[in-house]
């Protein structure tokens, strides 16, 4: 499901990071680990009491977060992921959501941290690794670190070798951005969809 939400992430990554100081507390992952006012603490307690009535509350909040992310409403997406995290801070979904949102805001180090946290807590590697690899590539390119860039590319290649179609589709787009049309054609053989018309753009046979 998340592939359709993240497929265009390369187009949405900002060139400038957005600092947490510019954002309301509830739009910062994990509320920025900042001290809350008494009113905010009371609101959290009321929310948690209500959430306890619904066994799937953390999932519902995460689903709402992904829905907002699909509309590129990052502030409300993080608000919902924060609520999911508030219910269960050991659940991988809000960390995955934080990672995706932070990536779109251009906060790559933060995004990397949250992808790693989501994986650590049992997130599906097949789904998360292709997105994580995008962030690794962006960080490597910004620091001009050829070794790190190769490591990110190797992660894509290993996922593709394991049959991960999502990885192939995303990696092909990354390669197209880099002007590596021959590589695009090779990787697109493992991508069952061609939403961006990459085969034609890259001149694949």
GROMACS .gro file of N, CA and C in nm, residues 18-169:
model
  456
   18UNK      N    1   1.371   2.156   0.693
   18UNK     CA    2   1.282   2.239   0.773
   18UNK      C    3   1.314   2.216   0.919
   19UNK      N    4   1.356   2.318   0.988
   19UNK     CA    5   1.393   2.305   1.128
   19UNK      C    6   1.273   2.285   1.217
   20UNK      N    7   1.293   2.212   1.327
   20UNK     CA    8   1.183   2.184   1.419
   20UNK      C    9   1.131   2.311   1.485
   21UNK      N   10   1.214   2.413   1.496
   21UNK     CA   11   1.171   2.536   1.562
   21UNK      C   12   1.060   2.606   1.486
   22UNK      N   13   1.051   2.579   1.355
   22UNK     CA   14   0.951   2.643   1.272
   22UNK      C   15   0.819   2.569   1.273
   23UNK      N   16   0.812   2.458   1.342
   23UNK     CA   17   0.695   2.371   1.336
   23UNK      C   18   0.625   2.363   1.471
   24UNK      N   19   0.491   2.360   1.470
   24UNK     CA   20   0.417   2.337   1.595
   24UNK      C   21   0.460   2.203   1.656
   25UNK      N   22   0.452   2.194   1.787
   25UNK     CA   23   0.501   2.076   1.858
   25UNK      C   24   0.441   1.946   1.807
   26UNK      N   25   0.311   1.947   1.778
   26UNK     CA   26   0.246   1.821   1.738
   26UNK      C   27   0.272   1.784   1.592
   27UNK      N   28   0.347   1.868   1.521
   27UNK     CA   29   0.385   1.833   1.384
   27UNK      C   30   0.533   1.792   1.376
   28UNK      N   31   0.595   1.773   1.492
   28UNK     CA   32   0.733   1.726   1.500
   28UNK      C   33   0.729   1.580   1.547
   29UNK      N   34   0.799   1.488   1.481
   29UNK     CA   35   0.798   1.348   1.526
   29UNK      C   36   0.830   1.334   1.674
   30UNK      N   37   0.752   1.251   1.739
   30UNK     CA   38   0.767   1.224   1.882
   30UNK      C   39   0.756   1.354   1.964
   31UNK      N   40   0.684   1.449   1.907
   31UNK     CA   41   0.663   1.580   1.972
   31UNK      C   42   0.797   1.647   2.006
   32UNK      N   43   0.899   1.610   1.930
   32UNK     CA   44   1.029   1.672   1.949
   32UNK      C   45   1.094   1.644   2.083
   33UNK      N   46   1.035   1.550   2.159
   33UNK     CA   47   1.084   1.519   2.294
   33UNK      C   48   1.092   1.646   2.379
   34UNK      N   49   1.002   1.737   2.353
   34UNK     CA   50   1.000   1.862   2.428
   34UNK      C   51   0.901   1.854   2.543
   35UNK      N   52   0.924   1.934   2.645
   35UNK     CA   53   0.834   1.938   2.760
   35UNK      C   54   0.698   1.992   2.717
   36UNK      N   55   0.592   1.931   2.768
   36UNK     CA   56   0.457   1.974   2.735
   36UNK      C   57   0.397   2.056   2.848
   37UNK      N   58   0.302   2.140   2.811
   37UNK     CA   59   0.230   2.218   2.912
   37UNK      C   60   0.133   2.127   2.985
   38UNK      N   61   0.082   2.174   3.097
   38UNK     CA   62  -0.015   2.096   3.172
   38UNK      C   63  -0.139   2.068   3.087
   39UNK      N   64  -0.181   2.166   3.011
   39UNK     CA   65  -0.298   2.148   2.924
   39UNK      C   66  -0.273   2.040   2.820
   40UNK      N   67  -0.152   2.038   2.765
   40UNK     CA   68  -0.118   1.936   2.667
   40UNK      C   69  -0.112   1.797   2.730
   41UNK      N   70  -0.061   1.790   2.852
   41UNK     CA   71  -0.055   1.662   2.922
   41UNK      C   72  -0.195   1.610   2.950
   42UNK      N   73  -0.285   1.698   2.989
   42UNK     CA   74  -0.424   1.658   3.015
   42UNK      C   75  -0.489   1.609   2.886
   43UNK      N   76  -0.463   1.680   2.776
   43UNK     CA   77  -0.519   1.640   2.647
   43UNK      C   78  -0.467   1.501   2.607
   44UNK      N   79  -0.340   1.475   2.631
   44UNK     CA   80  -0.282   1.343   2.601
   44UNK      C   81  -0.350   1.234   2.683
   45UNK      N   82  -0.371   1.261   2.811
   45UNK     CA   83  -0.434   1.163   2.899
   45UNK      C   84  -0.577   1.133   2.854
   46UNK      N   85  -0.649   1.236   2.814
   46UNK     CA   86  -0.786   1.216   2.766
   46UNK      C   87  -0.785   1.136   2.636
   47UNK      N   88  -0.692   1.167   2.549
   47UNK     CA   89  -0.681   1.094   2.423
   47UNK      C   90  -0.651   0.946   2.447
   48UNK      N   91  -0.559   0.918   2.538
   48UNK     CA   92  -0.521   0.780   2.566
   48UNK      C   93  -0.635   0.703   2.631
   49UNK      N   94  -0.710   0.769   2.717
   49UNK     CA   95  -0.826   0.702   2.778
   49UNK      C   96  -0.927   0.664   2.671
   50UNK      N   97  -0.949   0.753   2.576
   50UNK     CA   98  -1.044   0.725   2.469
   50UNK      C   99  -0.988   0.615   2.377
   51UNK      N  100  -0.857   0.620   2.350
   51UNK     CA  101  -0.795   0.521   2.261
   51UNK      C  102  -0.802   0.381   2.318
   52UNK      N  103  -0.800   0.369   2.450
   52UNK     CA  104  -0.805   0.237   2.515
   52UNK      C  105  -0.935   0.163   2.485
   53UNK      N  106  -1.036   0.234   2.441
   53UNK     CA  107  -1.165   0.172   2.409
   53UNK      C  108  -1.158   0.098   2.275
   54UNK      N  109  -1.054   0.126   2.198
   54UNK     CA  110  -1.045   0.070   2.063
   54UNK      C  111  -0.913  -0.004   2.047
   55UNK      N  112  -0.916  -0.136   2.036
   55UNK     CA  113  -0.793  -0.216   2.025
   55UNK      C  114  -0.707  -0.179   1.904
   56UNK      N  115  -0.772  -0.129   1.798
   56UNK     CA  116  -0.697  -0.098   1.676
   56UNK      C  117  -0.668   0.052   1.664
   57UNK      N  118  -0.672   0.125   1.775
   57UNK     CA  119  -0.656   0.270   1.771
   57UNK      C  120  -0.523   0.313   1.709
   58UNK      N  121  -0.416   0.243   1.746
   58UNK     CA  122  -0.284   0.283   1.692
   58UNK      C  123  -0.279   0.263   1.541
   59UNK      N  124  -0.346   0.158   1.491
   59UNK     CA  125  -0.350   0.134   1.348
   59UNK      C  126  -0.435   0.240   1.277
   60UNK      N  127  -0.547   0.275   1.338
   60UNK     CA  128  -0.636   0.375   1.279
   60UNK      C  129  -0.565   0.509   1.266
   61UNK      N  130  -0.492   0.547   1.371
   61UNK     CA  131  -0.419   0.673   1.366
   61UNK      C  132  -0.311   0.669   1.258
   62UNK      N  133  -0.240   0.556   1.249
   62UNK     CA  134  -0.137   0.543   1.146
   62UNK      C  135  -0.198   0.548   1.006
   63UNK      N  136  -0.312   0.482   0.987
   63UNK     CA  137  -0.378   0.482   0.857
   63UNK      C  138  -0.418   0.624   0.817
   64UNK      N  139  -0.467   0.701   0.915
   64UNK     CA  140  -0.501   0.840   0.886
   64UNK      C  141  -0.377   0.919   0.849
   65UNK      N  142  -0.266   0.887   0.917
   65UNK     CA  143  -0.140   0.954   0.883
   65UNK      C  144  -0.100   0.928   0.740
   66UNK      N  145  -0.110   0.802   0.696
   66UNK     CA  146  -0.074   0.770   0.557
   66UNK      C  147  -0.169   0.839   0.459
   67UNK      N  148  -0.295   0.849   0.497
   67UNK     CA  149  -0.392   0.916   0.408
   67UNK      C  150  -0.356   1.063   0.391
   68UNK      N  151  -0.318   1.129   0.499
   68UNK     CA  152  -0.276   1.269   0.489
   68UNK      C  153  -0.146   1.280   0.408
   69UNK      N  154  -0.056   1.184   0.427
   69UNK     CA  155   0.071   1.187   0.354
   69UNK      C  156   0.047   1.173   0.204
   70UNK      N  157  -0.051   1.092   0.167
   70UNK     CA  158  -0.084   1.072   0.026
   70UNK      C  159  -0.131   1.202  -0.037
   71UNK      N  160  -0.189   1.291   0.045
   71UNK     CA  161  -0.233   1.422  -0.004
   71UNK      C  162  -0.124   1.528   0.015
   72UNK      N  163  -0.009   1.485   0.060
   72UNK     CA  164   0.105   1.573   0.088
   72UNK      C  165   0.073   1.674   0.198
   73UNK      N  166  -0.018   1.639   0.286
   73UNK     CA  167  -0.050   1.722   0.404
   73UNK      C  168   0.040   1.671   0.516
   74UNK      N  169   0.163   1.717   0.517
   74UNK     CA  170   0.263   1.660   0.606
   74UNK      C  171   0.237   1.692   0.753
   75UNK      N  172   0.186   1.811   0.779
   75UNK     CA  173   0.160   1.851   0.918
   75UNK      C  174   0.057   1.758   0.981
   76UNK      N  175  -0.055   1.737   0.913
   76UNK     CA  176  -0.158   1.650   0.970
   76UNK      C  177  -0.115   1.504   0.969
   77UNK      N  178  -0.032   1.465   0.872
   77UNK     CA  179   0.020   1.329   0.871
   77UNK      C  180   0.101   1.303   0.998
   78UNK      N  181   0.191   1.394   1.030
   78UNK     CA  182   0.275   1.375   1.150
   78UNK      C  183   0.190   1.382   1.277
   79UNK      N  184   0.087   1.465   1.276
   79UNK     CA  185  -0.002   1.470   1.393
   79UNK      C  186  -0.062   1.332   1.421
   80UNK      N  187  -0.106   1.265   1.316
   80UNK     CA  188  -0.168   1.133   1.333
   80UNK      C  189  -0.063   1.027   1.368
   81UNK      N  190   0.054   1.034   1.307
   81UNK     CA  191   0.159   0.939   1.343
   81UNK      C  192   0.202   0.961   1.489
   82UNK      N  193   0.203   1.085   1.532
   82UNK     CA  194   0.235   1.114   1.672
   82UNK      C  195   0.132   1.050   1.766
   83UNK      N  196   0.006   1.054   1.727
   83UNK     CA  197  -0.098   0.994   1.811
   83UNK      C  198  -0.082   0.843   1.816
   84UNK      N  199  -0.046   0.783   1.701
   84UNK     CA  200  -0.019   0.639   1.699
   84UNK      C  201   0.099   0.607   1.789
   85UNK      N  202   0.202   0.689   1.781
   85UNK     CA  203   0.322   0.671   1.865
   85UNK      C  204   0.289   0.688   2.013
   86UNK      N  205   0.199   0.782   2.043
   86UNK     CA  206   0.160   0.807   2.181
   86UNK      C  207   0.091   0.683   2.240
   87UNK      N  208   0.012   0.616   2.158
   87UNK     CA  209  -0.057   0.495   2.203
   87UNK      C  210   0.042   0.381   2.225
   88UNK      N  211   0.138   0.365   2.132
   88UNK     CA  212   0.234   0.255   2.142
   88UNK      C  213   0.366   0.298   2.080
   89UNK      N  214   0.460   0.335   2.162
   89UNK     CA  215   0.589   0.384   2.113
   89UNK      C  216   0.679   0.271   2.063
   90UNK      N  217   0.633   0.145   2.074
   90UNK     CA  218   0.711   0.032   2.022
   90UNK      C  219   0.657  -0.017   1.888
   91UNK      N  220   0.559   0.053   1.834
   91UNK     CA  221   0.496   0.015   1.708
   91UNK      C  222   0.574   0.077   1.592
   92UNK      N  223   0.608  -0.003   1.492
   92UNK     CA  224   0.693   0.045   1.384
   92UNK      C  225   0.625   0.146   1.292
   93UNK      N  226   0.493   0.139   1.279
   93UNK     CA  227   0.424   0.222   1.180
   93UNK      C  228   0.447   0.372   1.196
   94UNK      N  229   0.432   0.429   1.317
   94UNK     CA  230   0.455   0.574   1.326
   94UNK      C  231   0.597   0.615   1.290
   95UNK      N  232   0.694   0.533   1.322
   95UNK     CA  233   0.833   0.566   1.287
   95UNK      C  234   0.851   0.565   1.135
   96UNK      N  235   0.787   0.471   1.069
   96UNK     CA  236   0.789   0.467   0.923
   96UNK      C  237   0.726   0.595   0.867
   97UNK      N  238   0.613   0.633   0.926
   97UNK     CA  239   0.547   0.755   0.882
   97UNK      C  240   0.633   0.878   0.905
   98UNK      N  241   0.696   0.886   1.022
   98UNK     CA  242   0.787   0.998   1.051
   98UNK      C  243   0.897   1.003   0.945
   99UNK      N  244   0.952   0.886   0.912
   99UNK     CA  245   1.061   0.880   0.815
   99UNK      C  246   1.019   0.935   0.679
  100UNK      N  247   0.902   0.893   0.633
  100UNK     CA  248   0.853   0.939   0.503
  100UNK      C  249   0.828   1.089   0.504
  101UNK      N  250   0.766   1.139   0.610
  101UNK     CA  251   0.736   1.282   0.619
  101UNK      C  252   0.864   1.365   0.628
  102UNK      N  253   0.957   1.321   0.710
  102UNK     CA  254   1.083   1.395   0.724
  102UNK      C  255   1.160   1.396   0.593
  103UNK      N  256   1.154   1.287   0.518
  103UNK     CA  257   1.220   1.283   0.389
  103UNK      C  258   1.162   1.386   0.294
  104UNK      N  259   1.030   1.398   0.293
  104UNK     CA  260   0.966   1.495   0.205
  104UNK      C  261   0.999   1.639   0.246
  105UNK      N  262   1.026   1.658   0.373
  105UNK     CA  263   1.064   1.791   0.422
  105UNK      C  264   1.211   1.821   0.400
  106UNK      N  265   1.285   1.723   0.352
  106UNK     CA  266   1.427   1.742   0.326
  106UNK      C  267   1.515   1.720   0.447
  107UNK      N  268   1.457   1.669   0.556
  107UNK     CA  269   1.533   1.641   0.678
  107UNK      C  270   1.587   1.499   0.671
  108UNK      N  271   1.692   1.481   0.592
  108UNK     CA  272   1.738   1.347   0.558
  108UNK      C  273   1.798   1.269   0.675
  109UNK      N  274   1.872   1.334   0.759
  109UNK     CA  275   1.929   1.263   0.873
  109UNK      C  276   1.818   1.214   0.966
  110UNK      N  277   1.719   1.297   0.986
  110UNK     CA  278   1.604   1.256   1.068
  110UNK      C  279   1.529   1.142   1.001
  111UNK      N  280   1.510   1.153   0.871
  111UNK     CA  281   1.441   1.048   0.797
  111UNK      C  282   1.516   0.916   0.809
  112UNK      N  283   1.646   0.922   0.792
  112UNK     CA  284   1.729   0.801   0.806
  112UNK      C  285   1.712   0.739   0.943
  113UNK      N  286   1.715   0.822   1.046
  113UNK     CA  287   1.699   0.773   1.183
  113UNK      C  288   1.567   0.699   1.200
  114UNK      N  289   1.460   0.755   1.147
  114UNK     CA  290   1.329   0.693   1.167
  114UNK      C  291   1.309   0.568   1.082
  115UNK      N  292   1.369   0.565   0.963
  115UNK     CA  293   1.363   0.440   0.886
  115UNK      C  294   1.435   0.328   0.963
  116UNK      N  295   1.549   0.359   1.018
  116UNK     CA  296   1.624   0.259   1.094
  116UNK      C  297   1.545   0.214   1.217
  117UNK      N  298   1.476   0.306   1.280
  117UNK     CA  299   1.394   0.271   1.397
  117UNK      C  300   1.278   0.181   1.356
  118UNK      N  301   1.214   0.213   1.245
  118UNK     CA  302   1.103   0.131   1.196
  118UNK      C  303   1.149  -0.011   1.165
  119UNK      N  304   1.266  -0.024   1.102
  119UNK     CA  305   1.321  -0.155   1.071
  119UNK      C  306   1.357  -0.230   1.199
  120UNK      N  307   1.416  -0.159   1.294
  120UNK     CA  308   1.454  -0.219   1.422
  120UNK      C  309   1.334  -0.277   1.496
  121UNK      N  310   1.218  -0.211   1.480
  121UNK     CA  311   1.097  -0.253   1.551
  121UNK      C  312   1.011  -0.351   1.471
  122UNK      N  313   1.067  -0.405   1.364
  122UNK     CA  314   0.998  -0.512   1.293
  122UNK      C  315   0.923  -0.472   1.169
  123UNK      N  316   0.948  -0.352   1.118
  123UNK     CA  317   0.884  -0.312   0.994
  123UNK      C  318   0.925  -0.402   0.878
  124UNK      N  319   0.837  -0.415   0.780
  124UNK     CA  320   0.859  -0.502   0.665
  124UNK      C  321   0.975  -0.448   0.580
  125UNK      N  322   1.085  -0.520   0.576
  125UNK     CA  323   1.203  -0.475   0.502
  125UNK      C  324   1.173  -0.459   0.353
  126UNK      N  325   1.088  -0.546   0.300
  126UNK     CA  326   1.055  -0.538   0.158
  126UNK      C  327   0.989  -0.406   0.125
  127UNK      N  328   0.908  -0.355   0.216
  127UNK     CA  329   0.839  -0.229   0.195
  127UNK      C  330   0.928  -0.109   0.229
  128UNK      N  331   1.001  -0.119   0.338
  128UNK     CA  332   1.074  -0.004   0.391
  128UNK      C  333   1.210   0.017   0.326
  129UNK      N  334   1.282  -0.091   0.297
  129UNK     CA  335   1.419  -0.076   0.245
  129UNK      C  336   1.430   0.009   0.118
  130UNK      N  337   1.337  -0.003   0.022
  130UNK     CA  338   1.351   0.083  -0.097
  130UNK      C  339   1.342   0.232  -0.063
  131UNK      N  340   1.256   0.266   0.032
  131UNK     CA  341   1.242   0.406   0.073
  131UNK      C  342   1.366   0.451   0.150
  132UNK      N  343   1.412   0.364   0.237
  132UNK     CA  344   1.533   0.390   0.316
  132UNK      C  345   1.652   0.413   0.222
  133UNK      N  346   1.660   0.334   0.117
  133UNK     CA  347   1.771   0.345   0.022
  133UNK      C  348   1.770   0.480  -0.050
  134UNK      N  349   1.651   0.534  -0.075
  134UNK     CA  350   1.643   0.667  -0.137
  134UNK      C  351   1.714   0.769  -0.048
  135UNK      N  352   1.683   0.764   0.081
  135UNK     CA  353   1.740   0.860   0.175
  135UNK      C  354   1.891   0.841   0.185
  136UNK      N  355   1.936   0.716   0.187
  136UNK     CA  356   2.080   0.689   0.190
  136UNK      C  357   2.149   0.747   0.067
  137UNK      N  358   2.083   0.735  -0.048
  137UNK     CA  359   2.140   0.791  -0.171
  137UNK      C  360   2.147   0.944  -0.163
  138UNK      N  361   2.040   1.006  -0.113
  138UNK     CA  362   2.038   1.152  -0.104
  138UNK      C  363   2.149   1.202  -0.012
  139UNK      N  364   2.166   1.135   0.100
  139UNK     CA  365   2.271   1.175   0.194
  139UNK      C  366   2.410   1.156   0.134
  140UNK      N  367   2.427   1.043   0.064
  140UNK     CA  368   2.557   1.015   0.003
  140UNK      C  369   2.590   1.116  -0.106
  141UNK      N  370   2.489   1.152  -0.187
  141UNK     CA  371   2.513   1.248  -0.294
  141UNK      C  372   2.541   1.388  -0.239
  142UNK      N  373   2.471   1.424  -0.134
  142UNK     CA  374   2.492   1.558  -0.077
  142UNK      C  375   2.630   1.572  -0.015
  143UNK      N  376   2.683   1.460   0.038
  143UNK     CA  377   2.817   1.463   0.097
  143UNK      C  378   2.925   1.417  -0.001
  144UNK      N  379   2.882   1.383  -0.124
  144UNK     CA  380   2.973   1.336  -0.228
  144UNK      C  381   3.056   1.217  -0.180
  145UNK      N  382   2.985   1.126  -0.111
  145UNK     CA  383   3.050   1.007  -0.056
  145UNK      C  384   3.022   0.888  -0.148
  146UNK      N  385   3.119   0.855  -0.232
  146UNK     CA  386   3.100   0.748  -0.331
  146UNK      C  387   3.079   0.612  -0.266
  147UNK      N  388   3.143   0.590  -0.153
  147UNK     CA  389   3.130   0.461  -0.084
  147UNK      C  390   2.988   0.444  -0.032
  148UNK      N  391   2.936   0.548   0.031
  148UNK     CA  392   2.800   0.542   0.085
  148UNK      C  393   2.697   0.531  -0.028
  149UNK      N  394   2.725   0.598  -0.139
  149UNK     CA  395   2.635   0.589  -0.254
  149UNK      C  396   2.630   0.447  -0.307
  150UNK      N  397   2.745   0.382  -0.313
  150UNK     CA  398   2.749   0.243  -0.360
  150UNK      C  399   2.674   0.152  -0.264
  151UNK      N  400   2.686   0.180  -0.135
  151UNK     CA  401   2.614   0.100  -0.035
  151UNK      C  402   2.464   0.113  -0.054
  152UNK      N  403   2.418   0.235  -0.082
  152UNK     CA  404   2.274   0.257  -0.106
  152UNK      C  405   2.230   0.183  -0.232
  153UNK      N  406   2.312   0.193  -0.337
  153UNK     CA  407   2.279   0.122  -0.462
  153UNK      C  408   2.279  -0.029  -0.440
  154UNK      N  409   2.371  -0.078  -0.360
  154UNK     CA  410   2.377  -0.221  -0.330
  154UNK      C  411   2.252  -0.267  -0.256
  155UNK      N  412   2.198  -0.181  -0.171
  155UNK     CA  413   2.075  -0.216  -0.099
  155UNK      C  414   1.961  -0.231  -0.199
  156UNK      N  415   1.952  -0.138  -0.292
  156UNK     CA  416   1.851  -0.152  -0.397
  156UNK      C  417   1.871  -0.282  -0.474
  157UNK      N  418   1.994  -0.309  -0.516
  157UNK     CA  419   2.022  -0.427  -0.598
  157UNK      C  420   1.990  -0.556  -0.523
  158UNK      N  421   2.021  -0.559  -0.394
  158UNK     CA  422   1.994  -0.681  -0.316
  158UNK      C  423   1.844  -0.703  -0.302
  159UNK      N  424   1.768  -0.596  -0.287
  159UNK     CA  425   1.622  -0.609  -0.279
  159UNK      C  426   1.564  -0.655  -0.412
  160UNK      N  427   1.616  -0.600  -0.520
  160UNK     CA  428   1.569  -0.641  -0.652
  160UNK      C  429   1.600  -0.788  -0.678
  161UNK      N  430   1.719  -0.830  -0.640
  161UNK     CA  431   1.760  -0.970  -0.656
  161UNK      C  432   1.667  -1.062  -0.578
  162UNK      N  433   1.615  -1.012  -0.464
  162UNK     CA  434   1.523  -1.091  -0.381
  162UNK      C  435   1.380  -1.086  -0.433
  163UNK      N  436   1.359  -1.018  -0.545
  163UNK     CA  437   1.225  -1.014  -0.605
  163UNK      C  438   1.141  -0.897  -0.562
  164UNK      N  439   1.203  -0.793  -0.509
  164UNK     CA  440   1.129  -0.677  -0.460
  164UNK      C  441   1.098  -0.582  -0.576
  165UNK      N  442   0.975  -0.589  -0.626
  165UNK     CA  443   0.936  -0.507  -0.741
  165UNK      C  444   0.931  -0.358  -0.705
  166UNK      N  445   0.891  -0.328  -0.583
  166UNK     CA  446   0.888  -0.188  -0.538
  166UNK      C  447   1.028  -0.128  -0.547
  167UNK      N  448   1.129  -0.203  -0.504
  167UNK     CA  449   1.267  -0.155  -0.511
  167UNK      C  450   1.308  -0.127  -0.655
  168UNK      N  451   1.269  -0.215  -0.746
  168UNK     CA  452   1.306  -0.197  -0.887
  168UNK      C  453   1.244  -0.070  -0.944
  169UNK      N  454   1.117  -0.049  -0.917
  169UNK     CA  455   1.048   0.069  -0.972
  169UNK      C  456   1.108   0.198  -0.918
   0.00000   0.00000   0.00000
